[in-house]
Coordinates of C-alpha atoms (C1' of nucleotides) in Angstrom, one line a residue:
Chain A
M1 CA 2.4 58.5 -26.2
E2 CA 3.4 54.9 -25.4
E3 CA 2.6 53.3 -22.1
L4 CA 4.9 53.8 -19.3
R5 CA 4.6 51.6 -16.2
F6 CA 6.4 51.9 -12.9
Y7 CA 6.5 49.7 -9.8
N8 CA 4.9 51.6 -6.9
T9 CA 6.3 50.7 -3.5
F10 CA 3.1 51.9 -2.0
T11 CA 0.8 49.5 -3.8
R12 CA 3.6 46.9 -4.5
R13 CA 2.5 46.6 -8.1
K14 CA 3.5 47.8 -11.5
E15 CA 1.0 50.5 -12.5
P16 CA 0.5 52.5 -15.7
F17 CA 2.0 55.9 -15.1
K18 CA -0.2 59.0 -15.4
P19 CA 1.0 62.4 -14.3
I20 CA -1.3 64.7 -12.4
I21 CA -0.8 67.4 -15.0
A22 CA -0.8 66.1 -18.6
D23 CA 2.7 66.0 -20.1
E24 CA 4.5 67.3 -17.0
V25 CA 6.0 65.2 -14.3
R26 CA 7.0 66.5 -10.9
M27 CA 9.4 64.4 -8.9
Y28 CA 11.3 64.6 -5.7
T29 CA 14.5 62.5 -5.5
C30 CA 16.3 62.0 -2.2
G31 CA 19.7 63.6 -2.3
P32 CA 22.9 63.4 -0.3
T33 CA 23.7 64.4 3.2
V34 CA 26.8 66.4 2.6
H35 CA 28.8 65.2 5.6
D36 CA 31.3 63.2 3.5
F37 CA 32.2 62.3 0.0
A38 CA 29.4 60.2 -1.7
H39 CA 30.3 56.6 -2.5
L40 CA 29.4 54.4 -5.5
G41 CA 26.4 53.0 -3.6
N42 CA 25.0 56.5 -3.3
Y43 CA 25.6 57.1 -6.9
R44 CA 23.6 54.0 -7.8
A45 CA 20.6 55.9 -6.5
Y46 CA 21.4 59.1 -8.3
I47 CA 22.0 57.2 -11.6
F48 CA 18.7 55.4 -11.1
E49 CA 17.0 58.7 -10.7
D50 CA 18.8 60.1 -13.7
I51 CA 17.6 57.2 -15.8
L52 CA 14.1 57.7 -14.5
R53 CA 14.3 61.4 -15.4
R54 CA 15.7 60.8 -18.8
T55 CA 13.2 58.1 -19.5
L56 CA 10.3 60.4 -18.7
K57 CA 11.7 63.0 -21.1
F58 CA 12.3 60.2 -23.7
F59 CA 8.6 59.4 -23.5
G60 CA 7.8 63.1 -24.1
Y61 CA 7.2 64.5 -20.7
S62 CA 8.7 67.6 -19.3
V63 CA 10.2 67.0 -15.9
I64 CA 10.5 69.1 -12.8
Q65 CA 12.9 67.4 -10.5
V66 CA 13.9 68.4 -7.0
M67 CA 16.9 66.9 -5.2
N68 CA 17.5 68.0 -1.6
L69 CA 20.9 68.6 -0.1
T70 CA 20.8 67.8 3.6
D71 CA 23.4 70.2 5.0
V72 CA 22.4 70.1 8.7
D73 CA 22.1 67.0 10.8
D74 CA 23.8 65.3 13.7
K75 CA 26.8 64.2 11.6
T76 CA 27.4 67.5 9.8
I77 CA 27.2 69.4 13.1
R78 CA 29.5 67.0 14.9
K79 CA 32.1 66.8 12.2
S80 CA 32.2 70.5 11.5
R81 CA 32.8 71.2 15.2
E82 CA 35.5 68.5 15.3
R83 CA 37.2 70.3 12.4
G84 CA 36.7 73.6 14.0
V85 CA 34.9 75.2 11.0
T86 CA 31.4 76.5 10.5
L87 CA 28.7 74.3 9.2
Q88 CA 28.7 76.0 5.9
E89 CA 32.5 75.8 5.5
Y90 CA 32.3 72.1 6.3
T91 CA 29.5 71.1 3.9
R92 CA 30.7 73.2 1.0
E93 CA 33.6 70.9 0.1
Y94 CA 31.3 67.9 -0.1
T95 CA 28.6 69.7 -2.0
E96 CA 31.1 70.8 -4.6
S97 CA 32.5 67.4 -4.9
F98 CA 29.0 66.0 -5.3
F99 CA 28.4 68.2 -8.3
E100 CA 31.7 67.3 -9.8
D101 CA 30.9 63.7 -9.6
L102 CA 27.4 64.2 -11.1
D103 CA 29.1 65.8 -14.1
A104 CA 31.6 63.0 -14.4
L105 CA 28.9 60.5 -14.3
R106 CA 26.8 62.5 -16.8
I107 CA 23.9 62.8 -14.4
E108 CA 21.6 65.5 -15.7
R109 CA 21.0 68.4 -13.4
A110 CA 17.7 68.5 -11.6
E111 CA 15.8 71.8 -11.7
F112 CA 16.2 72.5 -8.0
Y113 CA 18.8 71.5 -5.4
P114 CA 17.3 73.0 -2.2
E115 CA 19.5 73.1 0.9
A116 CA 17.9 72.3 4.2
T117 CA 19.6 75.3 5.9
K118 CA 17.9 77.7 3.5
H119 CA 14.4 76.4 4.1
I120 CA 14.1 76.7 7.9
P121 CA 11.1 79.0 7.7
E122 CA 9.2 76.6 5.5
M123 CA 9.9 73.8 7.9
V124 CA 8.8 75.8 10.9
E125 CA 5.6 76.7 9.1
L126 CA 4.8 73.0 8.5
I127 CA 5.6 72.1 12.1
E128 CA 3.3 74.9 13.2
K129 CA 0.5 73.3 11.1
L130 CA 1.2 69.9 12.8
I131 CA 1.1 71.5 16.2
A132 CA -2.2 73.2 15.3
N133 CA -3.6 69.9 14.0
G134 CA -2.8 68.1 17.2
H135 CA -0.1 65.7 16.0
T136 CA 2.7 66.8 18.2
Y137 CA 4.0 67.2 21.7
E138 CA 6.9 69.1 23.2
T139 CA 9.5 67.9 25.7
D140 CA 12.4 70.1 26.8
G141 CA 11.9 72.4 23.8
S142 CA 12.0 69.6 21.3
I143 CA 8.9 68.8 19.3
Y144 CA 7.9 65.3 18.4
F145 CA 5.4 63.8 16.0
R146 CA 3.0 61.5 17.8
I147 CA 2.7 58.4 15.6
S148 CA -0.5 57.2 17.3
S149 CA -2.2 60.3 16.0
F150 CA -1.9 59.1 12.5
P151 CA -3.8 55.8 12.0
A152 CA -2.4 55.2 8.5
Y153 CA 1.2 55.2 9.8
G154 CA 3.1 52.2 8.4
R155 CA 1.3 51.8 5.2
L156 CA 4.2 52.5 2.9
A157 CA 6.6 50.1 4.7
N158 CA 3.8 47.7 5.4
V159 CA 4.6 47.6 9.1
K160 CA 2.1 47.4 11.9
L161 CA 2.9 49.7 14.8
D162 CA 2.8 46.8 17.2
D163 CA 5.4 44.9 15.2
L164 CA 8.0 47.7 15.5
R165 CA 10.5 46.7 18.0
S166 CA 10.2 48.8 21.1
G167 CA 12.9 50.0 23.3
V168 CA 15.7 49.2 20.9
R169 CA 16.8 52.7 20.2
V170 CA 19.6 53.8 22.4
D171 CA 20.6 56.8 20.6
S172 CA 22.2 59.4 22.8
D173 CA 20.9 62.1 20.6
E174 CA 17.3 61.2 21.3
Y175 CA 15.6 63.3 23.9
E176 CA 12.6 62.4 26.0
K177 CA 9.9 60.9 23.9
E178 CA 6.5 59.5 24.9
D179 CA 7.0 56.5 22.6
V180 CA 10.3 55.4 21.1
R181 CA 8.6 55.2 17.7
D182 CA 7.8 58.9 17.7
F183 CA 10.2 61.0 15.8
A184 CA 11.6 64.5 16.2
L185 CA 10.3 67.4 14.1
W186 CA 12.4 70.0 15.9
K187 CA 15.4 69.4 18.2
S188 CA 16.0 72.0 20.8
W189 CA 19.5 73.5 21.1
T190 CA 22.1 71.8 23.2
P191 CA 25.7 72.9 23.9
D192 CA 26.9 70.2 21.5
D193 CA 25.3 72.1 18.6
G194 CA 27.5 75.1 19.1
D195 CA 26.5 77.9 16.9
V196 CA 24.2 75.8 14.8
F197 CA 20.7 76.8 15.7
W198 CA 17.8 78.9 14.5
D199 CA 15.7 81.2 16.7
T200 CA 12.2 80.6 15.6
S201 CA 8.6 80.8 16.7
I202 CA 8.8 77.2 17.8
G203 CA 12.0 77.7 19.8
K204 CA 15.7 77.8 19.5
G205 CA 17.1 74.7 17.8
R206 CA 17.3 72.9 14.5
P207 CA 15.1 70.7 12.3
G208 CA 14.7 66.9 12.7
W209 CA 15.8 64.6 9.9
H210 CA 12.5 64.1 8.0
I211 CA 10.8 67.5 8.0
E212 CA 13.0 69.1 5.3
C213 CA 11.7 66.7 2.6
S214 CA 8.0 67.4 3.4
A215 CA 8.6 71.2 3.5
M216 CA 10.8 71.5 0.4
S217 CA 8.9 69.1 -1.8
T218 CA 5.8 71.2 -1.1
K219 CA 7.6 74.4 -1.8
Y220 CA 8.9 73.4 -5.2
L221 CA 6.4 70.8 -6.4
G222 CA 3.2 71.5 -4.5
E223 CA 1.5 69.4 -1.9
H224 CA 0.6 66.7 -4.4
F225 CA 3.1 65.5 -6.9
D226 CA 3.9 62.5 -9.1
I227 CA 7.0 60.6 -8.1
H228 CA 9.1 60.4 -5.0
S229 CA 12.2 58.2 -5.1
G230 CA 15.2 57.1 -3.0
G231 CA 17.0 54.0 -1.8
V232 CA 15.1 51.1 -0.2
D233 CA 16.6 51.9 3.1
N234 CA 14.6 55.2 3.1
I235 CA 11.2 53.4 2.9
F236 CA 11.3 53.1 6.7
P237 CA 11.3 55.3 8.6
H238 CA 12.2 58.3 6.4
H239 CA 9.5 58.1 3.8
E240 CA 7.0 56.7 6.1
N241 CA 7.6 59.8 8.3
E242 CA 7.4 62.2 5.4
I243 CA 4.0 60.8 4.5
A244 CA 2.8 61.3 8.1
Q245 CA 4.1 64.9 8.2
S246 CA 2.7 65.9 4.8
L247 CA -0.7 64.3 5.2
C248 CA -1.2 65.5 8.7
G249 CA 0.2 69.0 7.9
Y250 CA -1.3 69.7 4.5
G251 CA -4.1 67.2 4.2
G252 CA -5.2 66.0 0.8
D253 CA -2.9 63.9 -1.4
F254 CA 0.9 63.7 -1.3
V255 CA 2.8 61.4 -3.6
N256 CA 1.3 59.2 -6.4
V257 CA 4.2 56.9 -7.1
W258 CA 6.9 55.8 -4.7
M259 CA 10.0 54.3 -6.3
H260 CA 12.9 52.8 -4.5
N261 CA 16.2 51.4 -5.8
A262 CA 18.0 48.3 -4.4
H263 CA 21.4 48.6 -2.9
L264 CA 24.8 48.3 -4.5
M265 CA 26.6 45.3 -3.0
V266 CA 30.2 44.5 -2.6
N267 CA 30.9 40.8 -2.5
S268 CA 27.3 40.2 -1.5
E269 CA 27.3 42.8 1.3
K270 CA 25.6 46.2 1.2
M271 CA 28.1 49.0 0.4
S272 CA 28.0 51.3 3.3
K273 CA 30.0 53.6 5.4
S274 CA 29.6 51.5 8.5
L275 CA 30.8 48.3 6.9
N276 CA 33.8 50.3 5.6
N277 CA 33.4 48.5 2.2
F278 CA 32.7 51.7 0.2
F279 CA 34.5 53.3 -2.8
K280 CA 34.4 56.9 -3.7
L281 CA 34.1 57.8 -7.4
K282 CA 37.4 59.6 -7.5
E283 CA 39.2 56.8 -5.8
V284 CA 38.0 54.5 -8.6
T285 CA 38.6 56.8 -11.5
S286 CA 42.1 57.8 -10.3
T287 CA 43.2 54.3 -11.2
G288 CA 42.3 54.8 -14.8
I289 CA 38.8 53.4 -14.8
S290 CA 36.6 55.8 -16.7
P291 CA 33.6 57.5 -15.1
R292 CA 31.7 56.4 -18.2
A293 CA 32.5 52.8 -17.3
V294 CA 31.3 53.4 -13.8
R295 CA 28.1 54.9 -15.1
Y296 CA 27.6 51.9 -17.4
F297 CA 28.2 49.5 -14.5
L298 CA 25.8 51.3 -12.1
L299 CA 23.0 51.5 -14.7
S300 CA 23.5 48.1 -16.1
A301 CA 21.2 46.2 -13.7
H302 CA 17.6 46.8 -13.1
Y303 CA 17.1 49.4 -10.3
R304 CA 15.1 47.1 -8.0
Q305 CA 17.7 44.4 -8.2
P306 CA 20.7 44.3 -5.9
L307 CA 23.8 44.9 -8.0
N308 CA 27.0 43.2 -6.9
L309 CA 30.3 45.0 -7.5
V310 CA 33.3 42.7 -8.1
Y311 CA 36.1 45.1 -7.4
D312 CA 39.2 44.8 -5.2
P313 CA 41.8 47.3 -6.2
D314 CA 44.3 46.0 -3.7
N315 CA 44.3 42.6 -5.4
N316 CA 44.0 44.0 -8.9
I317 CA 40.4 42.7 -9.3
T318 CA 38.4 45.0 -11.5
D319 CA 35.9 42.6 -13.0
S320 CA 32.8 44.7 -12.9
F321 CA 34.4 47.7 -14.6
D322 CA 36.3 45.5 -17.1
A323 CA 33.0 44.1 -18.2
A324 CA 31.5 47.6 -18.5
S325 CA 34.6 48.9 -20.4
G326 CA 34.4 45.9 -22.7
A327 CA 30.7 46.6 -23.5
L328 CA 31.6 50.3 -24.2
D329 CA 34.5 49.3 -26.4
R330 CA 32.0 47.3 -28.5
I331 CA 29.8 50.4 -28.9
D332 CA 32.8 52.6 -29.7
E333 CA 34.1 50.2 -32.3
F334 CA 30.6 50.0 -33.9
R335 CA 30.3 53.8 -34.1
T336 CA 33.8 54.1 -35.5
K337 CA 32.8 51.8 -38.3
L338 CA 29.7 53.8 -38.9
A339 CA 31.7 57.0 -39.1
E340 CA 34.1 55.5 -41.6
L341 CA 31.2 54.5 -43.8
Q342 CA 29.8 58.0 -43.7
K343 CA 33.1 59.5 -44.8
Q344 CA 33.4 57.1 -47.7
G345 CA 29.9 57.0 -49.2
E346 CA 27.1 59.1 -50.6
D347 CA 24.9 60.3 -47.9
S348 CA 21.8 60.9 -49.9
G349 CA 18.9 58.7 -50.5
E350 CA 17.1 56.2 -48.3
A351 CA 18.4 53.6 -45.9
G352 CA 18.1 50.0 -47.0
D353 CA 15.2 47.8 -46.1
D354 CA 17.3 45.5 -44.0
I355 CA 18.6 48.3 -42.0
L356 CA 15.2 50.0 -41.6
D357 CA 13.8 46.7 -40.3
I358 CA 16.6 46.3 -37.8
I359 CA 16.1 49.9 -36.7
D360 CA 12.4 49.6 -36.3
K361 CA 12.6 46.4 -34.4
A362 CA 15.4 47.7 -32.1
R363 CA 13.7 51.0 -31.6
S364 CA 10.5 49.5 -30.4
S365 CA 12.0 46.9 -28.2
F366 CA 14.3 49.5 -26.6
K367 CA 11.4 51.8 -25.8
G368 CA 9.1 49.0 -24.7
A369 CA 11.8 47.8 -22.3
L370 CA 12.3 51.2 -20.7
G371 CA 8.5 51.7 -20.5
N372 CA 8.3 48.5 -18.5
D373 CA 9.5 49.8 -15.2
L374 CA 12.8 50.9 -16.6
D375 CA 13.9 47.5 -17.8
I376 CA 17.4 48.6 -18.6
S377 CA 18.7 45.2 -19.3
G378 CA 16.0 44.7 -22.0
A379 CA 17.0 48.1 -23.4
L380 CA 20.7 47.2 -23.5
G381 CA 19.7 43.9 -25.0
A382 CA 18.0 45.8 -27.8
L383 CA 21.2 47.9 -28.3
F384 CA 23.6 45.0 -28.5
G385 CA 21.2 42.9 -30.5
M386 CA 21.0 45.7 -33.1
I387 CA 24.8 46.0 -33.1
K388 CA 25.1 42.3 -33.7
D389 CA 22.6 42.3 -36.6
V390 CA 24.3 45.3 -38.3
N391 CA 27.8 43.8 -37.8
R392 CA 26.7 40.8 -39.7
L393 CA 25.6 43.1 -42.6
L394 CA 28.8 45.1 -42.3
D395 CA 30.8 41.9 -42.7
E396 CA 29.0 41.3 -45.9
A397 CA 29.6 45.0 -47.0
Q398 CA 25.8 45.5 -47.1
V399 CA 25.7 48.7 -45.2
T400 CA 25.8 52.1 -47.0
A401 CA 26.7 55.6 -45.8
V402 CA 23.0 56.5 -45.6
D403 CA 22.4 53.4 -43.4
A404 CA 25.2 54.5 -41.2
V405 CA 23.7 57.9 -40.7
A406 CA 20.3 56.3 -39.7
L407 CA 22.0 53.9 -37.3
D408 CA 24.0 56.6 -35.7
D409 CA 20.9 58.7 -35.3
L410 CA 19.3 55.8 -33.5
L411 CA 22.3 55.5 -31.1
M412 CA 22.2 59.2 -30.4
D413 CA 18.4 59.0 -29.7
W414 CA 19.0 56.2 -27.2
D415 CA 21.9 58.1 -25.6
R416 CA 19.3 60.7 -24.4
V417 CA 18.4 58.0 -21.9
L418 CA 21.6 55.9 -21.5
G419 CA 24.2 58.7 -21.4
V420 CA 27.0 56.2 -22.1
I421 CA 27.2 56.1 -25.9
R422 CA 29.1 59.3 -26.5
P423 CA 32.8 58.6 -25.9
E424 CA 34.9 60.2 -23.2
E425 CA 36.4 63.5 -24.1
R426 CA 40.0 63.0 -25.1
G427 CA 41.2 65.8 -22.9
E428 CA 44.9 66.8 -22.9
I429 CA 46.1 64.3 -25.4
D430 CA 48.6 65.7 -27.9
V431 CA 46.8 64.5 -31.0
E432 CA 49.2 65.9 -33.5
R433 CA 52.2 64.2 -32.0
I434 CA 50.4 60.8 -31.9
E435 CA 49.3 61.1 -35.4
A436 CA 52.8 62.0 -36.5
L437 CA 54.1 58.9 -34.8
I438 CA 51.4 56.8 -36.4
E439 CA 52.4 58.2 -39.8
E440 CA 56.0 57.4 -39.1
R441 CA 55.0 53.8 -38.2
K442 CA 53.0 53.5 -41.4
Q443 CA 56.1 54.5 -43.4
A444 CA 58.2 52.0 -41.4
R445 CA 55.7 49.2 -42.1
Q446 CA 55.7 50.0 -45.8
A447 CA 59.4 49.8 -45.7
K448 CA 59.1 46.5 -43.8
D449 CA 61.0 48.0 -40.9
F450 CA 58.9 46.1 -38.4
A451 CA 61.4 46.7 -35.5
R452 CA 60.8 50.5 -35.7
S453 CA 57.1 49.9 -36.3
D454 CA 56.7 47.9 -33.1
E455 CA 58.9 50.3 -31.2
I456 CA 56.4 53.1 -32.0
R457 CA 53.5 50.9 -31.1
D458 CA 55.1 50.0 -27.7
L459 CA 55.9 53.6 -27.0
L460 CA 52.3 54.7 -27.6
A461 CA 51.0 51.7 -25.6
S462 CA 53.1 52.8 -22.7
E463 CA 51.2 56.1 -22.8
G464 CA 47.9 54.3 -22.9
I465 CA 47.3 54.8 -26.6
I466 CA 46.1 51.7 -28.3
I467 CA 46.9 51.2 -32.0
Q468 CA 44.7 49.1 -34.2
D469 CA 45.5 48.2 -37.8
T470 CA 42.3 47.7 -39.8
P471 CA 41.6 47.3 -43.4
G472 CA 40.3 50.9 -43.4
G473 CA 43.5 52.3 -42.0
V474 CA 45.0 52.8 -38.6
R475 CA 42.8 53.6 -35.6
W476 CA 43.9 54.7 -32.2
R477 CA 42.2 55.4 -28.9
K478 CA 43.0 56.1 -25.4
K479 CA 42.7 53.2 -23.1
Chain B
rG1 C1' 10.8 38.1 16.2
rG2 C1' 8.1 41.4 12.2
rC3 C1' 8.3 43.1 7.1
rG4 C1' 10.4 42.8 2.1
rG5 C1' 13.6 40.8 -1.7
rC6 C1' 16.6 37.2 -4.2
rG7 C1' 18.4 32.1 -6.0
rU8 C1' 18.6 31.5 -14.4
rA9 C1' 25.4 29.2 -18.0
rG10 C1' 32.5 30.0 -15.3
rC11 C1' 30.9 35.4 -13.8
rC12 C1' 27.2 39.6 -14.4
rA13 C1' 22.2 39.7 -15.9
rA14 C1' 17.0 39.8 -18.9
rG15 C1' 12.7 37.0 -19.3
rU16 C1' 7.2 36.5 -14.4
rG17 C1' 1.8 31.2 -17.8
rG18 C1' 2.3 29.4 -24.5
rA19 C1' 6.6 31.7 -30.9
rC20 C1' 11.8 29.9 -24.3
rU21 C1' 14.3 24.7 -29.0
rA22 C1' 15.8 30.9 -22.2
rA23 C1' 17.9 38.2 -24.5
rG24 C1' 22.4 40.9 -23.8
rG25 C1' 27.5 41.7 -21.7
rC26 C1' 32.1 39.6 -19.6
rG27 C1' 35.0 35.2 -19.9
rG28 C1' 36.2 30.7 -22.9
rA29 C1' 36.8 27.7 -27.8
rG30 C1' 37.3 27.9 -33.1
rG31 C1' 37.4 30.8 -37.9
rU32 C1' 38.4 35.7 -40.6
rC33 C1' 41.8 39.8 -40.7
rU34 C1' 47.3 40.9 -39.6
rG35 C1' 54.5 41.1 -41.2
rC36 C1' 53.7 39.5 -36.1
rA37 C1' 50.5 41.2 -32.6
rA38 C1' 46.6 43.7 -30.5
rA39 C1' 41.9 45.1 -31.4
rA40 C1' 37.8 44.1 -34.1
rU41 C1' 34.5 40.7 -36.3
rC42 C1' 31.8 36.0 -37.2
rU43 C1' 30.3 31.2 -35.2
rC44 C1' 29.9 28.2 -31.0
rU45 C1' 29.4 28.2 -25.6
rA46 C1' 22.2 26.6 -20.2
rU47 C1' 17.5 20.1 -23.4
rU48 C1' 17.5 24.0 -18.7
rC49 C1' 15.9 28.1 -14.9
rA50 C1' 18.2 26.3 -6.1
rC51 C1' 15.5 21.7 -4.5
rC52 C1' 10.7 18.9 -3.7
rG53 C1' 5.6 18.6 -4.5
rG54 C1' 1.0 20.8 -6.7
rU55 C1' -2.3 23.7 -10.3
rU56 C1' -2.6 23.7 -15.8
rC57 C1' -3.5 21.2 -22.3
rG58 C1' 1.1 24.0 -21.1
rA59 C1' 5.5 26.9 -15.7
rA60 C1' 11.9 29.6 -15.3
rU61 C1' 7.2 32.1 -14.9
rC62 C1' 1.3 30.6 -10.5
rC63 C1' 0.5 27.9 -5.4
rG64 C1' 2.7 25.1 -1.1
rG65 C1' 7.0 23.4 1.3
rU66 C1' 12.5 22.8 1.9
rC67 C1' 17.4 24.8 1.7
rG68 C1' 20.7 29.0 0.9
rC69 C1' 21.7 34.4 0.5
rC70 C1' 20.5 39.6 1.3
rG71 C1' 18.0 44.1 3.0
rC72 C1' 14.8 47.1 6.3
rC73 C1' 12.9 47.4 11.4
rU74 C1' 18.8 52.4 14.5
rC75 C1' 22.1 57.1 10.7
rC76 C1' 22.2 55.2 5.7
rA77 C1' 21.0 55.8 -1.5

RNA sequence: GGCGGCGUAGCCAAGUGGACUAAGGCGGAGGUCUGCAAAAUCUCUAUUCACCGGUUCGAAUCCGGUCGCCGCCUCCA
């Protein structure tokens, strides 16, 4: 097995990756709070996690991935009450939409999607442990974690307790705390919560923000597991607090490698709900931009690098997605040529030496790049470099049907990680009608009736069907 | 104020001490193909890596400083 190295936020270094159990990786990836539709910035994180998961499998590991669904928090409670529906009714729509988007973006399903509301007993059990271990205190029925009881607090985020700003927090939801830096494990019921509460051994109320991740990761992955990931904004306080809860509750080891993705930017500003500069996936795809291009764009930069989206639909600026579509067209065109070769030639025998050299070189540089902390740009460089090398040979008619099979196998192998090489499904296009029109155009061209020929081309173009005349015949594709 | 990150061609983005005379994509220029197009394809497109010093035989890559940008410290992927 080749070496795989990841940057670990905890040590701030790239380290060789070694799972706790040989050949099996257990990872916990922070998921959405289902209080609204997820936006592209959120999906950058899930695509990073998807690439991570696929890369682990590509390197031969089996993967057990957990992604939490936060379906109870201040926002979900407030908004469901505003809408006058139950919490479950409210969150269901966003959960369903989330999974639709995952499919559209070809994000592989995790093994578990635990919902916070279905794991209250596990959370209560952990809080009881924390109480027993002397890390908590109670005020008005709410239970808080006392940060001063955990000397290692702040190690992940590299913050010193004294440097944390004191007294800044003026959140009306916060109850009485000894120290503003302490955080809630359990929030006692208030009238604003309506019928959202659980009657438990630690009181009537609901869980704090951080406890679900500690409790659910332990349930599905054990107390000690390999990778925990999320956006950089979760380093502090969320992941810092998880570490405090898990170590103080369970003891022993918690997470080996912490991985965090940088943000998606819009014109050099973080994409976020509060800045109101966010785009939902369906908003973007409804304008004709393919989800595949969105996926390509979101995965095209290294995950720890901020990625800037150049997109302003109101002013018809779609640069980022245009670039992605252009790159995908190049791949599609290349595969079309390979397919044509395979139809024409003998498919027995061995691939040529030139091709085998190109494949070997590309294969090793692709895998080497991914192994180097998911250097996706290096991997895409290997992909397009290979296409360029082979195109040169194609131009000289030096590529055989057997070569084409080997090359397409390589692409399909890579697509296990990238998930962008397979083209979009053609959907509800009337293929028969289009091909009949193309045949009619062919006849017209043979009869030098170019007026009719161009008329057909324009008609199809108006339906988003692009016609291309090539030496090997007419090709068409959906724009 | 504390912590962290970034600044590479018109744009996006790799490379983090030596084969860099700096990947790859978009855009641009020219050629091929074409009835004309479009698409595709080929070739070209940074003597240089924000700026100034330093370390080194050698730096985009390490160190120090300057300028600019961004994120976290409060819900956030």
